[in-house]
mmCIF file of C-alpha atoms in Angstrom:
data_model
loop_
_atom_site.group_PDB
_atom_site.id
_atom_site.type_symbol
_atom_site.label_atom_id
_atom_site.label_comp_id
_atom_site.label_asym_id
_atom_site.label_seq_id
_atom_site.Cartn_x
_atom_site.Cartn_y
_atom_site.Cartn_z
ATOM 1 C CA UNK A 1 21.556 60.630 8.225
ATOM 2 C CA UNK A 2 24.534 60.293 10.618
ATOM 3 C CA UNK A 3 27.270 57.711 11.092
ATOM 4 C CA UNK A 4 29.136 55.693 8.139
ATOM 5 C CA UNK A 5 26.873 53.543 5.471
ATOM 6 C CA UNK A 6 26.893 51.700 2.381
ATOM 7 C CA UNK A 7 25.204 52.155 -1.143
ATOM 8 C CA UNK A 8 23.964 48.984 -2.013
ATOM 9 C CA UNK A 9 25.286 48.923 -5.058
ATOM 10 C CA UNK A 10 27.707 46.637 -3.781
ATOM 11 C CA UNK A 11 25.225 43.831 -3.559
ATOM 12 C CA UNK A 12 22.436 44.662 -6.138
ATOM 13 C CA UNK A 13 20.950 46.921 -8.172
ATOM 14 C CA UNK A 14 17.290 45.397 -8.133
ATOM 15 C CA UNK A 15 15.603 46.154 -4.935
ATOM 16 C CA UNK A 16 13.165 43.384 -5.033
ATOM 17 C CA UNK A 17 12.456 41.119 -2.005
ATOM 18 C CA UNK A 18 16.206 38.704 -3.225
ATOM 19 C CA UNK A 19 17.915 41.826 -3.307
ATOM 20 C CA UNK A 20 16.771 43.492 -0.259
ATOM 21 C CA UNK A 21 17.115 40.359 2.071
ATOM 22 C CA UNK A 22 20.839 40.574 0.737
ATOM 23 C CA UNK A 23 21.950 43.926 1.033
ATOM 24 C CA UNK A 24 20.341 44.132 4.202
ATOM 25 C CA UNK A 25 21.819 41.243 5.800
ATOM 26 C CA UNK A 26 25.470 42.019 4.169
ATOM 27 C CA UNK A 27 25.520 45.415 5.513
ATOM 28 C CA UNK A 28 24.426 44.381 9.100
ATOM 29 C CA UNK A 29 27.059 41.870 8.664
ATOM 30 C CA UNK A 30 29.823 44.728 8.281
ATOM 31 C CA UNK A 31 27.974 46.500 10.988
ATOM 32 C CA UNK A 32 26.586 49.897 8.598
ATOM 33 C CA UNK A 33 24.834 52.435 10.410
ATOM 34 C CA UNK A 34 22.849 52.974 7.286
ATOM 35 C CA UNK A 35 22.328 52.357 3.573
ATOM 36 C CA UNK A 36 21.736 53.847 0.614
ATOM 37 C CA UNK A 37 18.803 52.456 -1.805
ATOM 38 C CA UNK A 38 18.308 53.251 -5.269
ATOM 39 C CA UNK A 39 14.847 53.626 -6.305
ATOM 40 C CA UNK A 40 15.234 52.508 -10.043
ATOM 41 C CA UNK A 41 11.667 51.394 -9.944
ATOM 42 C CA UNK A 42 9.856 52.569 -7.044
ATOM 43 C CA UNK A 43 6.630 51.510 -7.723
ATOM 44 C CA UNK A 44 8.024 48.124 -7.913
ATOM 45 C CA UNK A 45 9.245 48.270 -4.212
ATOM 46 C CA UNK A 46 7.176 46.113 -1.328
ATOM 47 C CA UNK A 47 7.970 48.864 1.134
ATOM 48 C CA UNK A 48 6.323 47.209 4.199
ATOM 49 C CA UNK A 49 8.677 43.765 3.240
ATOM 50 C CA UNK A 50 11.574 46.511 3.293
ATOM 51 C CA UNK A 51 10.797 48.476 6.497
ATOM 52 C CA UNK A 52 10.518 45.381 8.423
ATOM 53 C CA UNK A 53 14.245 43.857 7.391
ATOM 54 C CA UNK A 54 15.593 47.466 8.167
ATOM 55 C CA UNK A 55 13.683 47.268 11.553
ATOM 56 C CA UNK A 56 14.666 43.465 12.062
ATOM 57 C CA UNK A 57 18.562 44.420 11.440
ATOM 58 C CA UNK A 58 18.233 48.207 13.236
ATOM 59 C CA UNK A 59 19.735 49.689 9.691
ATOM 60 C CA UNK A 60 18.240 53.500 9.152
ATOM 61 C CA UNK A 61 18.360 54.270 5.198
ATOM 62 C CA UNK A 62 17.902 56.668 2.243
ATOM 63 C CA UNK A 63 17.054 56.291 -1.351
ATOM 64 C CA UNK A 64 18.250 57.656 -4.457
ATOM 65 C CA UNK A 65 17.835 57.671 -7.845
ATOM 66 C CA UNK A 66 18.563 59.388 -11.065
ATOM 67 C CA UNK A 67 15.169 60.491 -13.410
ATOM 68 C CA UNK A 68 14.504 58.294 -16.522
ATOM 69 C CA UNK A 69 14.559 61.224 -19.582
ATOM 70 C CA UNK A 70 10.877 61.505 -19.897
ATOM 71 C CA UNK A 71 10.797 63.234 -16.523
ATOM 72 C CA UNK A 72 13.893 65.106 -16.751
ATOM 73 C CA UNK A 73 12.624 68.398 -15.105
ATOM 74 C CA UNK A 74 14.873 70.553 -17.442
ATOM 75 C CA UNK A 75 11.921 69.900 -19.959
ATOM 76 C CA UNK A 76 9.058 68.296 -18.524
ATOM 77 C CA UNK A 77 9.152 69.950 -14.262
ATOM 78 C CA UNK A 78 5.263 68.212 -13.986
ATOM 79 C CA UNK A 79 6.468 65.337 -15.325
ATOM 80 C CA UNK A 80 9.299 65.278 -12.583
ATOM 81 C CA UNK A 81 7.330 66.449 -9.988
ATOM 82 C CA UNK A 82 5.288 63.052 -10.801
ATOM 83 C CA UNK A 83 7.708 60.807 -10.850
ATOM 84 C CA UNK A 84 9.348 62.211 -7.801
ATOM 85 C CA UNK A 85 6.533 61.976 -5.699
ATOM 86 C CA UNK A 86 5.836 58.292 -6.417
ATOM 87 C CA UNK A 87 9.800 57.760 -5.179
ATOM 88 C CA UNK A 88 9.346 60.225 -1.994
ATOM 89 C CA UNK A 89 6.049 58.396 -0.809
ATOM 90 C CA UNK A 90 7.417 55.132 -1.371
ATOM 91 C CA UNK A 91 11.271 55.836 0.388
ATOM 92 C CA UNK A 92 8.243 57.453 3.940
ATOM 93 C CA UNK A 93 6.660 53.934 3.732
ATOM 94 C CA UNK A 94 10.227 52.262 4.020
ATOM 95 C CA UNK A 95 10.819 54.013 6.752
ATOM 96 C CA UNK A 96 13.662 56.236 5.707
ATOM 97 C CA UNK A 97 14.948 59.094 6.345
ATOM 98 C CA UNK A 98 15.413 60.935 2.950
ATOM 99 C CA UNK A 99 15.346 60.642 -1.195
ATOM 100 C CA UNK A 100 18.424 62.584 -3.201
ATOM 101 C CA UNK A 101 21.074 61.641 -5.902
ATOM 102 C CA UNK A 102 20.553 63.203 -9.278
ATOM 103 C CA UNK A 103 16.729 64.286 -8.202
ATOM 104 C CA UNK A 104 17.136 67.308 -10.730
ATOM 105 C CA UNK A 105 17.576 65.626 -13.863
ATOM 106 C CA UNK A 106 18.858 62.194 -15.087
ATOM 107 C CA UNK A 107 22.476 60.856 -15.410
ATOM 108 C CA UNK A 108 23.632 61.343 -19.023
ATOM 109 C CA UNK A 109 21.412 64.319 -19.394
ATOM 110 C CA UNK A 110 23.629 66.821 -21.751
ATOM 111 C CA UNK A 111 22.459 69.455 -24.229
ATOM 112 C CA UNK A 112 26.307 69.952 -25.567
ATOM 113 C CA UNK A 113 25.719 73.593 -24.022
ATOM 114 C CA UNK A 114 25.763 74.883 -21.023
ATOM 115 C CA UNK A 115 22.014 74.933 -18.734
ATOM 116 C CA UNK A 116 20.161 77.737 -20.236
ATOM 117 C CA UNK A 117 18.190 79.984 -18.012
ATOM 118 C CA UNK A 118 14.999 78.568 -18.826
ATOM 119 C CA UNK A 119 16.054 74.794 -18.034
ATOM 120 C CA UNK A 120 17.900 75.452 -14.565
ATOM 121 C CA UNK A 121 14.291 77.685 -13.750
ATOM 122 C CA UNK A 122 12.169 74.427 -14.883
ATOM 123 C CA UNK A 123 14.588 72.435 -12.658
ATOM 124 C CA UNK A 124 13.957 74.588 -9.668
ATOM 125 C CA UNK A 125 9.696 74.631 -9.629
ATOM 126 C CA UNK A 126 10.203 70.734 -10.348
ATOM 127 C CA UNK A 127 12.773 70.850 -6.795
ATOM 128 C CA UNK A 128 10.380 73.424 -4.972
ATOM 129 C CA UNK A 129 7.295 71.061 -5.266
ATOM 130 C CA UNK A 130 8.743 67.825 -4.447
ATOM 131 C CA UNK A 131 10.831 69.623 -1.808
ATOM 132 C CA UNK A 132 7.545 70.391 -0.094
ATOM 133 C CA UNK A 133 5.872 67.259 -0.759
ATOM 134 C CA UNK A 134 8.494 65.819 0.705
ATOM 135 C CA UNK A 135 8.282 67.765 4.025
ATOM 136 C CA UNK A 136 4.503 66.931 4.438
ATOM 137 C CA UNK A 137 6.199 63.217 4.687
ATOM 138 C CA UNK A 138 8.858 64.099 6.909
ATOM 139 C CA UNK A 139 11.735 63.411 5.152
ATOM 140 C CA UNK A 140 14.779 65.438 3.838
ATOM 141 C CA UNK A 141 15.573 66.263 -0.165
ATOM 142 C CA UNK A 142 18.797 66.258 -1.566
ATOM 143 C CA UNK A 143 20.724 66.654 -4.747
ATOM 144 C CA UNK A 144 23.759 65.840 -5.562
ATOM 145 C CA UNK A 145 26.191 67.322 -8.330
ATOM 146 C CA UNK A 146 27.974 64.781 -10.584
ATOM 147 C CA UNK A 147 30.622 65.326 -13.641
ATOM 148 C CA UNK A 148 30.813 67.172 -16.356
ATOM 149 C CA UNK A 149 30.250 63.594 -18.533
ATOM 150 C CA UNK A 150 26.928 62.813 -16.848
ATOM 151 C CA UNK A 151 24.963 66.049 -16.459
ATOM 152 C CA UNK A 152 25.590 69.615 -17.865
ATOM 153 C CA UNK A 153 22.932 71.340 -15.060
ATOM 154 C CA UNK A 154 24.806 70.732 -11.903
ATOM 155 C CA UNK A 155 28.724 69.549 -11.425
ATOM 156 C CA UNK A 156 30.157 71.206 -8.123
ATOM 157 C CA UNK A 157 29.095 72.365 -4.795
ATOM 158 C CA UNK A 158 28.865 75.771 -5.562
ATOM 159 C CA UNK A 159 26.211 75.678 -8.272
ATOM 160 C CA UNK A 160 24.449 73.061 -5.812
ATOM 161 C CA UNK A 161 24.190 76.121 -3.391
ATOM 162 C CA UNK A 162 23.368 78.324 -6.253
ATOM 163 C CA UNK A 163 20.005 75.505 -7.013
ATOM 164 C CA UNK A 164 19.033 75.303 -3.140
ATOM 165 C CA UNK A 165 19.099 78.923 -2.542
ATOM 166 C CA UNK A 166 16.790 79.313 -5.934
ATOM 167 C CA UNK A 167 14.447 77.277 -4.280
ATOM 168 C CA UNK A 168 14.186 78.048 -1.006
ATOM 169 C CA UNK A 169 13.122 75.276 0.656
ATOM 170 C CA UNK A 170 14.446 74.302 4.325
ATOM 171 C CA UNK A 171 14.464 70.653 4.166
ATOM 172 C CA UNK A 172 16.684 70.359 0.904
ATOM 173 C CA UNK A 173 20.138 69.742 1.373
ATOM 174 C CA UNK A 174 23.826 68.978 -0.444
ATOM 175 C CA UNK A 175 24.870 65.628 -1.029
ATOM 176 C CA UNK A 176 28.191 65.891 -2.194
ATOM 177 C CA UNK A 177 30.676 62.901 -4.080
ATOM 178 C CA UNK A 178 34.055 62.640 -3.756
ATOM 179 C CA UNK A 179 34.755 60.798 -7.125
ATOM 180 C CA UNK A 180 32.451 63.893 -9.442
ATOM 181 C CA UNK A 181 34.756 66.395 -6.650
ATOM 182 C CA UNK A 182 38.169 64.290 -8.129
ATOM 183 C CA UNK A 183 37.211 65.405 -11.548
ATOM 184 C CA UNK A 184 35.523 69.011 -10.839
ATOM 185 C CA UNK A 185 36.529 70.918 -7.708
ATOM 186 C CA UNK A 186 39.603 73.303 -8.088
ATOM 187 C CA UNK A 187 40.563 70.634 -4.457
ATOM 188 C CA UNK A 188 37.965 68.658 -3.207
ATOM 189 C CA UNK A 189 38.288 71.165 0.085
ATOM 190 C CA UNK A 190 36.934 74.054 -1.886
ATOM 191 C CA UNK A 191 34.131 71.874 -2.837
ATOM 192 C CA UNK A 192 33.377 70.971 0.880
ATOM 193 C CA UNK A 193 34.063 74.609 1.969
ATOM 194 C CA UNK A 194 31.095 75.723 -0.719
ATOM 195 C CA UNK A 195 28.735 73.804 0.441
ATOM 196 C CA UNK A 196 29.403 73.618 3.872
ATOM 197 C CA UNK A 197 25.639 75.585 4.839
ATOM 198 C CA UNK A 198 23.510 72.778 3.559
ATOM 199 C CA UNK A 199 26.213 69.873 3.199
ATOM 200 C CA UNK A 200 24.178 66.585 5.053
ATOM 201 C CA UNK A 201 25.654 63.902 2.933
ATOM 202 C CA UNK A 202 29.037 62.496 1.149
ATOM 203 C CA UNK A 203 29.974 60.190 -0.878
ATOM 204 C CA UNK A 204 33.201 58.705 -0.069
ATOM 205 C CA UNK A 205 33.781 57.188 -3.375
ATOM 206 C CA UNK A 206 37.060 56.824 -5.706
ATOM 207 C CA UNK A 207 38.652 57.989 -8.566
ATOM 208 C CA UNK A 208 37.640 54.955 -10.865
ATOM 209 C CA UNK A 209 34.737 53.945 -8.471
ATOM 210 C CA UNK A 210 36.612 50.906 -7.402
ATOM 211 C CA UNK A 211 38.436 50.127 -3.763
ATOM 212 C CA UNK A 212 38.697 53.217 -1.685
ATOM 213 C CA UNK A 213 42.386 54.027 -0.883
ATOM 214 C CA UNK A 214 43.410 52.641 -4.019
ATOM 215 C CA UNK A 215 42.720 55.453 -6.485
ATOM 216 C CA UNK A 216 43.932 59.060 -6.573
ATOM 217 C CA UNK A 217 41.336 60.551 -4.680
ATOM 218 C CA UNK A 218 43.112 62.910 -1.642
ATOM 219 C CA UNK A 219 41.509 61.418 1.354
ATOM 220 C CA UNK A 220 43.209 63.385 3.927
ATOM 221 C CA UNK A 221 42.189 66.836 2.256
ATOM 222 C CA UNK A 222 38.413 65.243 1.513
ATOM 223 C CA UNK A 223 38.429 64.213 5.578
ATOM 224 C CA UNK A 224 40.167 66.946 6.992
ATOM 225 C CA UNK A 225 37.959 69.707 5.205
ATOM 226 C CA UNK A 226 34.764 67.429 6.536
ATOM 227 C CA UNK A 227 36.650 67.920 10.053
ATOM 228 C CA UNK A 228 36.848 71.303 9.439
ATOM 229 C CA UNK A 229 33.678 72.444 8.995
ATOM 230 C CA UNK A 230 31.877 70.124 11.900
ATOM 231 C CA UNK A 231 30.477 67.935 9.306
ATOM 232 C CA UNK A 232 27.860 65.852 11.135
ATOM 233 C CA UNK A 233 26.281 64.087 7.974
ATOM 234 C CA UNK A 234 25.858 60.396 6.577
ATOM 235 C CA UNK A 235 28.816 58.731 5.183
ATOM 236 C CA UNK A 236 28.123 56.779 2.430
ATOM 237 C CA UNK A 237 30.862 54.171 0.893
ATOM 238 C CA UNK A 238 30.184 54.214 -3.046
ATOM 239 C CA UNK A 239 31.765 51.333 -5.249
ATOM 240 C CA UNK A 240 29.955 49.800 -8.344
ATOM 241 C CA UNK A 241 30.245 46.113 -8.663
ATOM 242 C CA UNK A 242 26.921 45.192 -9.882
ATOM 243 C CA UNK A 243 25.754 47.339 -12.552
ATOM 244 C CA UNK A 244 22.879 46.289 -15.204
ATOM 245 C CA UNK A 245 23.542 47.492 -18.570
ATOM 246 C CA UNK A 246 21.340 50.699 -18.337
ATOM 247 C CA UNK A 247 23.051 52.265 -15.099
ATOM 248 C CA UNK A 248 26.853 51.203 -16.752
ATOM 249 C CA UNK A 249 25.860 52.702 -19.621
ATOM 250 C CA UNK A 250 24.869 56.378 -17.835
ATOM 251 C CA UNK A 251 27.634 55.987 -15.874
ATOM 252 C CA UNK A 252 30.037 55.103 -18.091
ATOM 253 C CA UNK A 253 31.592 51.763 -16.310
ATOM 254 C CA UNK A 254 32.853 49.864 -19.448
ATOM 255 C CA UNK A 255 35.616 47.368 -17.104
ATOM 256 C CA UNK A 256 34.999 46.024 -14.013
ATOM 257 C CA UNK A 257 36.645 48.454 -11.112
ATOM 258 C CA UNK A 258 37.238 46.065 -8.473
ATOM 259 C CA UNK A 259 37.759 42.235 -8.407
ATOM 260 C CA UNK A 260 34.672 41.386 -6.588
ATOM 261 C CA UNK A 261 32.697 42.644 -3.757
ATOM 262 C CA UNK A 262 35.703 41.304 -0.694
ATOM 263 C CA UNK A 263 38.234 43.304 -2.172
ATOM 264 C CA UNK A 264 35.927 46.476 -1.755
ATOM 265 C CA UNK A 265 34.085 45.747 1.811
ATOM 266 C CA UNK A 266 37.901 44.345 3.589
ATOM 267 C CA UNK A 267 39.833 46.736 1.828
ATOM 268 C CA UNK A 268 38.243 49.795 1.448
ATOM 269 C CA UNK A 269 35.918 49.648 4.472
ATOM 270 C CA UNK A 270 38.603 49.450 6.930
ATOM 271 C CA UNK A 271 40.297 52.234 4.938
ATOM 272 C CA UNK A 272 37.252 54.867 4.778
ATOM 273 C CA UNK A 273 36.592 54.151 8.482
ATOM 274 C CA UNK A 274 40.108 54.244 10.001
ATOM 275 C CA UNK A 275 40.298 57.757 8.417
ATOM 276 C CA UNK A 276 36.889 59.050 9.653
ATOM 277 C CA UNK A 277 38.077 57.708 12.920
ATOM 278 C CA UNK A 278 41.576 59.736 12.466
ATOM 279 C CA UNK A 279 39.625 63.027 12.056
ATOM 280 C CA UNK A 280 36.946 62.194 14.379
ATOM 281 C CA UNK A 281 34.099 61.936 12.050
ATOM 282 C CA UNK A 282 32.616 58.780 14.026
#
């Protein structure tokens, strides 16, 4: 998971054979190192159809995904353990190199309290198990925190830390997001600085989720704390344009956040990469 890459997001949601042939060949086209799947429906994946476009353009990936509510892990951890094991096998016959996103619970999950005790200790044995099934298939685990609006169990790097050092396992890791850091890191740097022991994976992604560099996200701190602590992780470019109804609605997109898919990959591209150049990130 080094070098700079793409969610694609930007091309299509569905990753059926139409939507992998073109995300895969758009991304080559703007030369990614990698890209960034979501697994909405992993069973529905013809993994050998994608590990031979990755192979046929050289692209190295990960997945992602967020879990649908009747595995949230916060109430049902075997349930979640399931489901998570169905996306982990099917991201190893891909070819790819790891599954993360919102692995501990589902985007829109909220109680209107805070995580009790007993939900952040189902989330952990659900985490612990697919963690190691995971490593029996060689690839790396993630999580990532998101906003306050999405989940209540896990919003900044430091609780992040707090859910990897509960459970234990070596081949987890942080996948951090620059637009859920805009809203809650005290500075995006602090964010970076927390999580900086098990930090593999960013999101460079902006303030309304539109065209990096045209937002108020502080690129210079976000880069310059990445600088600072050697950071030597995949850089994913995050910008919804194609969102079915069911993702919008989790993530709250009501209004389209950039023109069209050009705007994004010739304006914000160049951006995110001249300033990963500037502080010698790639």
């Amino acid at each position: 998971m080094r070098g700079f890459g793409v969610h694609t997001s930007m091309w299509t949601m569905k990753w059926d054979r139409a939507g992998a042939e073109r995300a895969v060949a758009a991304a080559a086209h703007y030369k990614m190192d990698f890209i960034e799947i979501a697994l909405l429906n992993a069973p529905g994946v013809d993994a050998p159809h994608s590990r031979a476009l990755l192979e046929k353009h050289g692209l190295r990936a990960v997945c992602s995904l967020g879990l649908p509510e009747a595995s949230w892990p916060s109430r049902n951890p075997e349930g979640a353990v399931a489901h998570l094991k169905v996306a982990l096998e099917k991201t190893a016959e891909m070819g790819c190199e790891a599954l993360t996103g919102v692995t501990y619970g589902g985007i829109g999950e909220r109680t209107g309290v805070p995580p009790t005790t007993a939900e952040l200790d189902n989330v952990a044995r659900a985490l612990r198990e697919a963690a190691a099934h995971a490593k029996k298939l060689g690839l790396l685990f993630g999580i990532e925190p998101v906003n306050r609006y999405e989940t209540h169990l896990i919003n900044t790097g430091r609780q992040a830390v707090e859910m990897i050092e509960k459970v234990g396992a070596e081949n987890m890791f942080i996948h951090l997001d620059t637009y859920h850091m805009n809203i809650e890191e005290k500075g995006a740097a602090n964010g970076i600085l927390d999580a900086r022991e098990h930090i593999k994976y960013i999101h460079l992604s902006e303030s309304d989720r539109g065209t990096p560099g045209w937002g108020t996200c502080d690129w210079d701190e976000i880069f310059a704390a990445l600088s600072a602590i050697g950071f030597k992780g995949g850089l994913a470019m995050e910008s919804f344009i194609n969102m079915p109804p069911e993702v919008a609605w989790g993530l709250s997109v009501w209004r389209p956040v950039a023109r069209d898919e050009a705007e994004v990959m010739d304006n914000g591209l160049p951006f995110l990469r001249g300033k990963a150049h500037q502080y010698r990130l790639i």
